[in-house]
mmCIF file with all atom_site columns, C-alpha atoms and ligand atoms in Angstrom:
data_model
loop_
_atom_site.group_PDB
_atom_site.id
_atom_site.type_symbol
_atom_site.label_atom_id
_atom_site.label_alt_id
_atom_site.label_comp_id
_atom_site.label_asym_id
_atom_site.label_entity_id
_atom_site.label_seq_id
_atom_site.pdbx_PDB_ins_code
_atom_site.Cartn_x
_atom_site.Cartn_y
_atom_site.Cartn_z
_atom_site.occupancy
_atom_site.B_iso_or_equiv
_atom_site.pdbx_formal_charge
_atom_site.auth_seq_id
_atom_site.auth_comp_id
_atom_site.auth_asym_id
_atom_site.auth_atom_id
_atom_site.pdbx_PDB_model_num
ATOM   1   C CA  . MET A 1 1   ? 16.238  15.014  -9.251  1.00 55.00 ? 188 MET A CA  1
ATOM   2   C CA  . ALA A 1 2   ? 18.669  12.677  -11.449 1.00 58.00 ? 189 ALA A CA  1
ATOM   3   C CA  . ALA A 1 3   ? 18.600  12.770  -15.429 1.00 56.00 ? 190 ALA A CA  1
ATOM   4   C CA  . HIS A 1 4   ? 17.030  9.260   -15.089 1.00 62.00 ? 191 HIS A CA  1
ATOM   5   C CA  . PRO A 1 5   ? 14.851  9.405   -11.839 1.00 70.00 ? 192 PRO A CA  1
ATOM   6   C CA  . ARG A 1 6   ? 14.610  6.290   -10.074 1.00 95.00 ? 193 ARG A CA  1
ATOM   7   C CA  . THR A 1 7   ? 11.103  5.224   -9.624  1.00 97.00 ? 194 THR A CA  1
ATOM   8   C CA  . ALA A 1 8   ? 9.666   2.656   -7.446  1.00 98.00 ? 195 ALA A CA  1
ATOM   9   C CA  . VAL A 1 9   ? 6.220   1.131   -7.348  1.00 98.00 ? 196 VAL A CA  1
ATOM   10  C CA  . TYR A 1 10  ? 4.631   0.501   -4.095  1.00 98.00 ? 197 TYR A CA  1
ATOM   11  C CA  . PRO A 1 11  ? 1.872   -2.060  -4.960  1.00 98.00 ? 198 PRO A CA  1
ATOM   12  C CA  . GLY A 1 12  ? -0.831  -3.353  -2.585  1.00 98.00 ? 199 GLY A CA  1
ATOM   13  C CA  . THR A 1 13  ? -4.751  -3.351  -1.638  1.00 97.00 ? 200 THR A CA  1
ATOM   14  C CA  . PHE A 1 14  ? -4.274  -0.262  1.012   1.00 98.00 ? 201 PHE A CA  1
ATOM   15  C CA  . ASP A 1 15  ? -7.721  -1.036  2.539   1.00 98.00 ? 202 ASP A CA  1
ATOM   16  C CA  . PRO A 1 16  ? -7.117  1.356   4.372   1.00 98.00 ? 203 PRO A CA  1
ATOM   17  C CA  . LEU A 1 17  ? -3.817  3.246   4.116   1.00 98.00 ? 204 LEU A CA  1
ATOM   18  C CA  . THR A 1 18  ? -2.222  2.598   7.591   1.00 98.00 ? 205 THR A CA  1
ATOM   19  C CA  . ASN A 1 19  ? 0.780   4.672   9.238   1.00 98.00 ? 206 ASN A CA  1
ATOM   20  C CA  . GLY A 1 20  ? 2.907   1.381   8.356   1.00 98.00 ? 207 GLY A CA  1
ATOM   21  C CA  . HIS A 1 21  ? 2.351   2.177   4.687   1.00 98.00 ? 208 HIS A CA  1
ATOM   22  C CA  . VAL A 1 22  ? 3.015   5.745   5.072   1.00 98.00 ? 209 VAL A CA  1
ATOM   23  C CA  . ASP A 1 23  ? 6.219   5.050   7.241   1.00 98.00 ? 210 ASP A CA  1
ATOM   24  C CA  . ILE A 1 24  ? 7.426   2.728   4.226   1.00 98.00 ? 211 ILE A CA  1
ATOM   25  C CA  . ILE A 1 25  ? 6.605   5.494   1.411   1.00 98.00 ? 212 ILE A CA  1
ATOM   26  C CA  . GLU A 1 26  ? 8.429   7.845   3.329   1.00 98.00 ? 213 GLU A CA  1
ATOM   27  C CA  . ARG A 1 27  ? 11.333  5.695   4.119   1.00 98.00 ? 214 ARG A CA  1
ATOM   28  C CA  . GLY A 1 28  ? 10.973  4.949   0.237   1.00 98.00 ? 215 GLY A CA  1
ATOM   29  C CA  . LEU A 1 29  ? 11.427  8.648   -0.596  1.00 98.00 ? 216 LEU A CA  1
ATOM   30  C CA  . GLY A 1 30  ? 15.037  8.525   0.907   1.00 97.00 ? 217 GLY A CA  1
ATOM   31  C CA  . LEU A 1 31  ? 15.935  5.937   -1.844  1.00 97.00 ? 218 LEU A CA  1
ATOM   32  C CA  . PHE A 1 32  ? 13.903  6.669   -4.873  1.00 97.00 ? 219 PHE A CA  1
ATOM   33  C CA  . ASP A 1 33  ? 13.120  9.902   -6.734  1.00 97.00 ? 220 ASP A CA  1
ATOM   34  C CA  . ARG A 1 34  ? 9.450   8.956   -7.294  1.00 97.00 ? 221 ARG A CA  1
ATOM   35  C CA  . ILE A 1 35  ? 7.078   6.277   -5.619  1.00 98.00 ? 222 ILE A CA  1
ATOM   36  C CA  . ILE A 1 36  ? 3.899   5.262   -7.435  1.00 98.00 ? 223 ILE A CA  1
ATOM   37  C CA  . VAL A 1 37  ? 1.763   3.839   -4.790  1.00 98.00 ? 224 VAL A CA  1
ATOM   38  C CA  . ALA A 1 38  ? -0.132  1.311   -7.047  1.00 98.00 ? 225 ALA A CA  1
ATOM   39  C CA  . ILE A 1 39  ? -3.666  -0.046  -5.975  1.00 98.00 ? 226 ILE A CA  1
ATOM   40  C CA  . LEU A 1 40  ? -4.594  -3.354  -7.044  1.00 97.00 ? 227 LEU A CA  1
ATOM   41  C CA  . LEU A 1 41  ? -8.052  -3.482  -8.770  1.00 96.00 ? 228 LEU A CA  1
ATOM   42  C CA  . ASN A 1 42  ? -10.385 -6.270  -8.502  1.00 84.00 ? 229 ASN A CA  1
ATOM   43  C CA  . SER A 1 43  ? -8.296  -8.313  -6.125  1.00 78.00 ? 230 SER A CA  1
ATOM   44  C CA  . GLY A 1 44  ? -10.895 -11.010 -5.428  1.00 83.00 ? 231 GLY A CA  1
ATOM   45  C CA  . LYS A 1 45  ? -10.964 -9.617  -1.757  1.00 83.00 ? 232 LYS A CA  1
ATOM   46  C CA  . GLN A 1 46  ? -14.091 -7.721  -0.828  1.00 93.00 ? 233 GLN A CA  1
ATOM   47  C CA  . PRO A 1 47  ? -12.900 -4.244  0.298   1.00 96.00 ? 234 PRO A CA  1
ATOM   48  C CA  . LEU A 1 48  ? -14.037 -1.858  2.877   1.00 96.00 ? 235 LEU A CA  1
ATOM   49  C CA  . PHE A 1 49  ? -13.271 1.061   0.878   1.00 97.00 ? 236 PHE A CA  1
ATOM   50  C CA  . ASP A 1 50  ? -13.767 1.328   -2.913  1.00 96.00 ? 237 ASP A CA  1
ATOM   51  C CA  . VAL A 1 51  ? -11.054 1.909   -4.899  1.00 97.00 ? 238 VAL A CA  1
ATOM   52  C CA  . GLY A 1 52  ? -11.853 5.645   -5.650  1.00 97.00 ? 239 GLY A CA  1
ATOM   53  C CA  . GLU A 1 53  ? -11.775 6.435   -1.761  1.00 97.00 ? 240 GLU A CA  1
ATOM   54  C CA  . ARG A 1 54  ? -8.536  4.531   -1.243  1.00 98.00 ? 241 ARG A CA  1
ATOM   55  C CA  . VAL A 1 55  ? -6.957  6.570   -3.954  1.00 98.00 ? 242 VAL A CA  1
ATOM   56  C CA  . SER A 1 56  ? -8.453  9.706   -2.792  1.00 98.00 ? 243 SER A CA  1
ATOM   57  C CA  . ILE A 1 57  ? -7.298  9.096   0.952   1.00 98.00 ? 244 ILE A CA  1
ATOM   58  C CA  . ILE A 1 58  ? -3.604  8.400   -0.382  1.00 98.00 ? 245 ILE A CA  1
ATOM   59  C CA  . ARG A 1 59  ? -3.462  11.447  -2.351  1.00 98.00 ? 246 ARG A CA  1
ATOM   60  C CA  . GLU A 1 60  ? -4.823  13.603  0.618   1.00 98.00 ? 247 GLU A CA  1
ATOM   61  C CA  . VAL A 1 61  ? -2.390  12.230  2.716   1.00 98.00 ? 248 VAL A CA  1
ATOM   62  C CA  . PHE A 1 62  ? 0.673   12.945  0.323   1.00 98.00 ? 249 PHE A CA  1
ATOM   63  C CA  . ALA A 1 63  ? -0.900  16.139  -1.138  1.00 98.00 ? 250 ALA A CA  1
ATOM   64  C CA  . SER A 1 64  ? 2.264   18.090  -0.411  1.00 98.00 ? 251 SER A CA  1
ATOM   65  C CA  . GLN A 1 65  ? 4.462   15.600  -2.013  1.00 98.00 ? 252 GLN A CA  1
ATOM   66  C CA  . PRO A 1 66  ? 4.213   15.430  -5.697  1.00 98.00 ? 253 PRO A CA  1
ATOM   67  C CA  . VAL A 1 67  ? 6.827   12.437  -5.885  1.00 98.00 ? 254 VAL A CA  1
ATOM   68  C CA  . VAL A 1 68  ? 4.122   10.464  -4.424  1.00 98.00 ? 255 VAL A CA  1
ATOM   69  C CA  . GLU A 1 69  ? 1.695   9.291   -7.040  1.00 98.00 ? 256 GLU A CA  1
ATOM   70  C CA  . VAL A 1 70  ? -1.374  7.036   -6.851  1.00 98.00 ? 257 VAL A CA  1
ATOM   71  C CA  . GLU A 1 71  ? -2.878  4.956   -9.594  1.00 98.00 ? 258 GLU A CA  1
ATOM   72  C CA  . THR A 1 72  ? -4.588  1.758   -9.877  1.00 98.00 ? 259 THR A CA  1
ATOM   73  C CA  . PHE A 1 73  ? -3.391  -1.280  -11.863 1.00 98.00 ? 260 PHE A CA  1
ATOM   74  C CA  . GLU A 1 74  ? -4.918  -4.433  -13.171 1.00 97.00 ? 261 GLU A CA  1
ATOM   75  C CA  . GLY A 1 75  ? -3.377  -7.684  -14.252 1.00 97.00 ? 262 GLY A CA  1
ATOM   76  C CA  . LEU A 1 76  ? 0.382   -8.740  -13.638 1.00 98.00 ? 263 LEU A CA  1
ATOM   77  C CA  . LEU A 1 77  ? 2.156   -6.490  -11.566 1.00 98.00 ? 264 LEU A CA  1
ATOM   78  C CA  . VAL A 1 78  ? 5.474   -6.569  -13.214 1.00 98.00 ? 265 VAL A CA  1
ATOM   79  C CA  . ASP A 1 79  ? 3.784   -5.754  -16.576 1.00 98.00 ? 266 ASP A CA  1
ATOM   80  C CA  . TYR A 1 80  ? 2.430   -2.633  -14.955 1.00 98.00 ? 267 TYR A CA  1
ATOM   81  C CA  . VAL A 1 81  ? 5.745   -1.592  -13.322 1.00 98.00 ? 268 VAL A CA  1
ATOM   82  C CA  . HIS A 1 82  ? 7.366   -2.362  -16.957 1.00 98.00 ? 269 HIS A CA  1
ATOM   83  C CA  . ARG A 1 83  ? 4.644   -0.021  -18.488 1.00 98.00 ? 270 ARG A CA  1
ATOM   84  C CA  . ARG A 1 84  ? 5.577   2.798   -15.767 1.00 97.00 ? 271 ARG A CA  1
ATOM   85  C CA  . HIS A 1 85  ? 9.137   2.603   -16.714 1.00 96.00 ? 272 HIS A CA  1
ATOM   86  C CA  . ALA A 1 86  ? 10.217  1.530   -13.357 1.00 97.00 ? 273 ALA A CA  1
ATOM   87  C CA  . THR A 1 87  ? 12.404  -1.423  -12.308 1.00 96.00 ? 274 THR A CA  1
ATOM   88  C CA  . VAL A 1 88  ? 11.937  -1.527  -8.644  1.00 98.00 ? 275 VAL A CA  1
ATOM   89  C CA  . ILE A 1 89  ? 9.040   -2.796  -6.501  1.00 98.00 ? 276 ILE A CA  1
ATOM   90  C CA  . VAL A 1 90  ? 8.925   -1.809  -2.873  1.00 98.00 ? 277 VAL A CA  1
ATOM   91  C CA  . ARG A 1 91  ? 7.216   -3.998  -0.559  1.00 98.00 ? 278 ARG A CA  1
ATOM   92  C CA  . GLY A 1 92  ? 7.061   -3.724  3.509   1.00 98.00 ? 279 GLY A CA  1
ATOM   93  C CA  . LEU A 1 93  ? 8.246   -6.572  5.765   1.00 97.00 ? 280 LEU A CA  1
ATOM   94  C CA  . ARG A 1 94  ? 6.789   -6.484  9.415   1.00 95.00 ? 281 ARG A CA  1
ATOM   95  C CA  . THR A 1 95  ? 7.242   -9.730  10.930  1.00 92.00 ? 282 THR A CA  1
ATOM   96  C CA  . VAL A 1 96  ? 8.767   -13.308 10.056  1.00 92.00 ? 283 VAL A CA  1
ATOM   97  C CA  . SER A 1 97  ? 5.300   -14.439 8.974   1.00 89.00 ? 284 SER A CA  1
ATOM   98  C CA  . ASP A 1 98  ? 5.202   -11.798 6.050   1.00 92.00 ? 285 ASP A CA  1
ATOM   99  C CA  . PHE A 1 99  ? 8.518   -13.352 4.826   1.00 95.00 ? 286 PHE A CA  1
ATOM   100 C CA  . ASP A 1 100 ? 7.304   -16.373 3.251   1.00 95.00 ? 287 ASP A CA  1
ATOM   101 C CA  . TYR A 1 101 ? 4.540   -14.911 1.239   1.00 96.00 ? 288 TYR A CA  1
ATOM   102 C CA  . GLU A 1 102 ? 6.698   -11.911 0.336   1.00 98.00 ? 289 GLU A CA  1
ATOM   103 C CA  . ARG A 1 103 ? 9.709   -14.031 -0.905  1.00 97.00 ? 290 ARG A CA  1
ATOM   104 C CA  . GLN A 1 104 ? 7.444   -16.240 -2.883  1.00 98.00 ? 291 GLN A CA  1
ATOM   105 C CA  . MET A 1 105 ? 6.063   -13.262 -4.700  1.00 98.00 ? 292 MET A CA  1
ATOM   106 C CA  . ALA A 1 106 ? 9.315   -11.683 -5.166  1.00 98.00 ? 293 ALA A CA  1
ATOM   107 C CA  . LEU A 1 107 ? 10.874  -14.663 -6.735  1.00 98.00 ? 294 LEU A CA  1
ATOM   108 C CA  . MET A 1 108 ? 7.685   -15.170 -8.622  1.00 98.00 ? 295 MET A CA  1
ATOM   109 C CA  . ASN A 1 109 ? 8.096   -11.750 -10.042 1.00 98.00 ? 296 ASN A CA  1
ATOM   110 C CA  . ARG A 1 110 ? 11.435  -12.199 -10.907 1.00 98.00 ? 297 ARG A CA  1
ATOM   111 C CA  . HIS A 1 111 ? 10.812  -15.298 -12.793 1.00 98.00 ? 298 HIS A CA  1
ATOM   112 C CA  . LEU A 1 112 ? 8.104   -13.325 -14.794 1.00 98.00 ? 299 LEU A CA  1
ATOM   113 C CA  . ARG A 1 113 ? 10.436  -10.142 -15.236 1.00 98.00 ? 300 ARG A CA  1
ATOM   114 C CA  . SER A 1 114 ? 14.230  -10.644 -14.294 1.00 98.00 ? 301 SER A CA  1
ATOM   115 C CA  . ASP A 1 115 ? 14.759  -6.775  -14.972 1.00 97.00 ? 302 ASP A CA  1
ATOM   116 C CA  . ILE A 1 116 ? 12.485  -6.121  -11.983 1.00 98.00 ? 303 ILE A CA  1
ATOM   117 C CA  . GLU A 1 117 ? 13.820  -6.185  -8.672  1.00 97.00 ? 304 GLU A CA  1
ATOM   118 C CA  . THR A 1 118 ? 11.877  -6.174  -5.396  1.00 98.00 ? 305 THR A CA  1
ATOM   119 C CA  . VAL A 1 119 ? 13.233  -3.930  -2.618  1.00 98.00 ? 306 VAL A CA  1
ATOM   120 C CA  . PHE A 1 120 ? 12.025  -4.822  1.108   1.00 98.00 ? 307 PHE A CA  1
ATOM   121 C CA  . MET A 1 121 ? 11.723  -2.258  3.800   1.00 97.00 ? 308 MET A CA  1
ATOM   122 C CA  . MET A 1 122 ? 10.712  -2.484  7.178   1.00 97.00 ? 309 MET A CA  1
ATOM   123 C CA  . PRO A 1 123 ? 8.763   0.028   8.866   1.00 97.00 ? 310 PRO A CA  1
ATOM   124 C CA  . SER A 1 124 ? 9.432   1.610   12.062  1.00 97.00 ? 311 SER A CA  1
ATOM   125 C CA  . GLU A 1 125 ? 9.000   -0.778  15.087  1.00 96.00 ? 312 GLU A CA  1
ATOM   126 C CA  . GLN A 1 126 ? 5.762   1.075   16.472  1.00 96.00 ? 313 GLN A CA  1
ATOM   127 C CA  . TYR A 1 127 ? 4.090   -0.158  13.111  1.00 97.00 ? 314 TYR A CA  1
ATOM   128 C CA  . ALA A 1 128 ? 5.239   -3.659  13.206  1.00 95.00 ? 315 ALA A CA  1
ATOM   129 C CA  . TYR A 1 129 ? 2.029   -4.956  14.529  1.00 95.00 ? 316 TYR A CA  1
ATOM   130 C CA  . VAL A 1 130 ? -0.108  -2.622  12.394  1.00 97.00 ? 317 VAL A CA  1
ATOM   131 C CA  . SER A 1 131 ? -2.228  -4.267  9.348   1.00 97.00 ? 318 SER A CA  1
ATOM   132 C CA  . SER A 1 132 ? -5.248  -2.826  7.336   1.00 97.00 ? 319 SER A CA  1
ATOM   133 C CA  . THR A 1 133 ? -7.009  -5.977  8.589   1.00 96.00 ? 320 THR A CA  1
ATOM   134 C CA  . LEU A 1 134 ? -6.684  -5.219  12.227  1.00 98.00 ? 321 LEU A CA  1
ATOM   135 C CA  . ILE A 1 135 ? -7.402  -1.683  11.727  1.00 98.00 ? 322 ILE A CA  1
ATOM   136 C CA  . LYS A 1 136 ? -10.805 -2.566  10.437  1.00 97.00 ? 323 LYS A CA  1
ATOM   137 C CA  . ASP A 1 137 ? -11.382 -5.015  13.265  1.00 97.00 ? 324 ASP A CA  1
ATOM   138 C CA  . ILE A 1 138 ? -10.632 -2.415  15.800  1.00 97.00 ? 325 ILE A CA  1
ATOM   139 C CA  . ALA A 1 139 ? -12.412 0.450   13.973  1.00 96.00 ? 326 ALA A CA  1
ATOM   140 C CA  . ALA A 1 140 ? -15.669 -1.756  13.585  1.00 94.00 ? 327 ALA A CA  1
ATOM   141 C CA  . LEU A 1 141 ? -15.472 -2.531  17.412  1.00 94.00 ? 328 LEU A CA  1
ATOM   142 C CA  . GLY A 1 142 ? -14.890 1.256   18.378  1.00 94.00 ? 329 GLY A CA  1
ATOM   143 C CA  . GLY A 1 143 ? -11.361 0.948   19.428  1.00 96.00 ? 330 GLY A CA  1
ATOM   144 C CA  . SER A 1 144 ? -8.920  3.985   19.348  1.00 96.00 ? 331 SER A CA  1
ATOM   145 C CA  . LEU A 1 145 ? -6.985  4.119   16.183  1.00 97.00 ? 332 LEU A CA  1
ATOM   146 C CA  . ALA A 1 146 ? -4.829  7.158   17.374  1.00 96.00 ? 333 ALA A CA  1
ATOM   147 C CA  . GLY A 1 147 ? -1.505  7.176   15.985  1.00 97.00 ? 334 GLY A CA  1
ATOM   148 C CA  . LEU A 1 148 ? -2.100  3.851   13.922  1.00 98.00 ? 335 LEU A CA  1
ATOM   149 C CA  . VAL A 1 149 ? -3.701  5.537   10.762  1.00 98.00 ? 336 VAL A CA  1
ATOM   150 C CA  . PRO A 1 150 ? -3.882  8.970   9.197   1.00 98.00 ? 337 PRO A CA  1
ATOM   151 C CA  . PRO A 1 151 ? -6.360  11.156  10.700  1.00 98.00 ? 338 PRO A CA  1
ATOM   152 C CA  . VAL A 1 152 ? -8.177  11.153  7.303   1.00 98.00 ? 339 VAL A CA  1
ATOM   153 C CA  . VAL A 1 153 ? -8.469  7.257   7.734   1.00 98.00 ? 340 VAL A CA  1
ATOM   154 C CA  . GLU A 1 154 ? -9.517  7.438   11.387  1.00 97.00 ? 341 GLU A CA  1
ATOM   155 C CA  . THR A 1 155 ? -12.420 10.144  10.416  1.00 96.00 ? 342 THR A CA  1
ATOM   156 C CA  . ARG A 1 156 ? -13.436 8.034   7.446   1.00 96.00 ? 343 ARG A CA  1
ATOM   157 C CA  . LEU A 1 157 ? -13.698 4.840   9.669   1.00 97.00 ? 344 LEU A CA  1
ATOM   158 C CA  . ALA A 1 158 ? -15.661 6.308   12.314  1.00 95.00 ? 345 ALA A CA  1
ATOM   159 C CA  . ARG A 1 159 ? -18.138 8.031   9.783   1.00 93.00 ? 346 ARG A CA  1
ATOM   160 C CA  . ARG A 1 160 ? -18.485 4.454   8.600   1.00 90.00 ? 347 ARG A CA  1
ATOM   161 C CA  . ARG A 1 161 ? -19.052 2.989   12.114  1.00 90.00 ? 348 ARG A CA  1
ATOM   162 C CA  . GLU A 1 162 ? -21.580 5.785   12.895  1.00 88.00 ? 349 GLU A CA  1
ATOM   163 C CA  . ALA A 1 163 ? -23.373 4.967   9.688   1.00 88.00 ? 350 ALA A CA  1
ATOM   164 C CA  . ALA A 1 164 ? -23.519 0.916   10.446  1.00 84.00 ? 351 ALA A CA  1
ATOM   165 C CA  . THR A 1 165 ? -24.665 1.720   13.959  1.00 81.00 ? 352 THR A CA  1
ATOM   166 C CA  . THR A 1 166 ? -27.597 4.208   12.675  1.00 82.00 ? 353 THR A CA  1
ATOM   167 C CA  . ARG A 1 167 ? -28.638 1.591   10.270  1.00 75.00 ? 354 ARG A CA  1
ATOM   168 C CA  . ARG A 1 168 ? -28.905 -1.038  13.031  1.00 71.00 ? 355 ARG A CA  1
ATOM   169 C CA  . VAL A 1 169 ? -31.079 1.286   15.266  1.00 64.00 ? 356 VAL A CA  1
HETATM 170 O O1  . LIG B 2 .   ? -1.636  -5.429  0.079   1.00 71.89 ? 515 LIG B O1  1
HETATM 171 P P1  . LIG B 2 .   ? -1.524  -6.900  -0.267  1.00 71.89 ? 515 LIG B P1  1
HETATM 172 O O2  . LIG B 2 .   ? -2.976  -7.514  -0.589  1.00 71.89 ? 515 LIG B O2  1
HETATM 173 O O3  . LIG B 2 .   ? -0.285  -7.636  0.240   1.00 71.89 ? 515 LIG B O3  1
HETATM 174 O O4  . LIG B 2 .   ? -0.829  -6.685  -2.163  1.00 71.89 ? 515 LIG B O4  1
HETATM 175 C C1  . LIG B 2 .   ? -0.647  -7.861  -2.772  1.00 71.89 ? 515 LIG B C1  1
HETATM 176 C C2  . LIG B 2 .   ? -0.363  -7.463  -4.414  1.00 71.89 ? 515 LIG B C2  1
HETATM 177 C C3  . LIG B 2 .   ? -1.200  -6.391  -4.993  1.00 71.89 ? 515 LIG B C3  1
HETATM 178 C C4  . LIG B 2 .   ? 1.137   -6.799  -4.232  1.00 71.89 ? 515 LIG B C4  1
HETATM 179 C C5  . LIG B 2 .   ? -0.337  -8.838  -5.281  1.00 71.89 ? 515 LIG B C5  1
HETATM 180 O O5  . LIG B 2 .   ? -1.369  -9.310  -4.934  1.00 71.89 ? 515 LIG B O5  1
HETATM 181 C C6  . LIG B 2 .   ? -0.226  -8.494  -6.577  1.00 71.89 ? 515 LIG B C6  1
HETATM 182 O O6  . LIG B 2 .   ? 1.009   -8.195  -7.148  1.00 71.89 ? 515 LIG B O6  1
HETATM 183 N N1  . LIG B 2 .   ? -1.168  -8.660  -7.446  1.00 71.89 ? 515 LIG B N1  1
HETATM 184 C C7  . LIG B 2 .   ? -1.128  -8.494  -8.836  1.00 71.89 ? 515 LIG B C7  1
HETATM 185 C C8  . LIG B 2 .   ? -1.215  -9.557  -9.672  1.00 71.89 ? 515 LIG B C8  1
HETATM 186 C C9  . LIG B 2 .   ? 0.256   -10.506 -9.795  1.00 71.89 ? 515 LIG B C9  1
HETATM 187 O O7  . LIG B 2 .   ? 0.924   -9.806  -10.370 1.00 71.89 ? 515 LIG B O7  1
HETATM 188 N N2  . LIG B 2 .   ? 0.291   -11.598 -9.382  1.00 71.89 ? 515 LIG B N2  1
HETATM 189 C C10 . LIG B 2 .   ? 1.563   -12.273 -9.210  1.00 71.89 ? 515 LIG B C10 1
HETATM 190 C C11 . LIG B 2 .   ? 2.292   -11.784 -8.216  1.00 71.89 ? 515 LIG B C11 1
HETATM 191 S S1  . LIG B 2 .   ? 3.577   -13.051 -7.744  1.00 71.89 ? 515 LIG B S1  1
#
């Protein structure tokens, strides 16, 4: 590792982690010495998995890679990135429709702190259509998630579906 390790922050909701996220993190490790996966607390969205569960899922998936750290943050992303002595935010770009939102966020973050740069990375084509929202929909309707999410996520989603089904009968 270099004397000044390059740290990138990969922020998001991760409700839940998908193989698209995993792909971005793995690609990011080719560019950075350390990646902090930063889960936003109190996003205003009603999450399926509470934040503790999201943290433990990501830690489990990257258990063999200590250069991937998982934390939570509150408040402005750029302030958090600065506190962690990082200068790079990593975001995944899947589709043209992601672009407008991502561009606006990147430029606003640059306005707030010009010393922090956003780096966009494209996931592998096979994950270009994968989103946490679609994953939750498919899981709720009993569809197969094989190859779309890490096995730990598949198991936890199946467990939730079983619990919901049991409650209904
Ligand atoms: O996975 P998501 O929901 O697309 O992630 C969005 C996230 C967490 C990156 C964004 O909402 C964020 O950075 N929130 C923190 C508050 C903040 O800094 N807002 C100004 C961003 S321009």
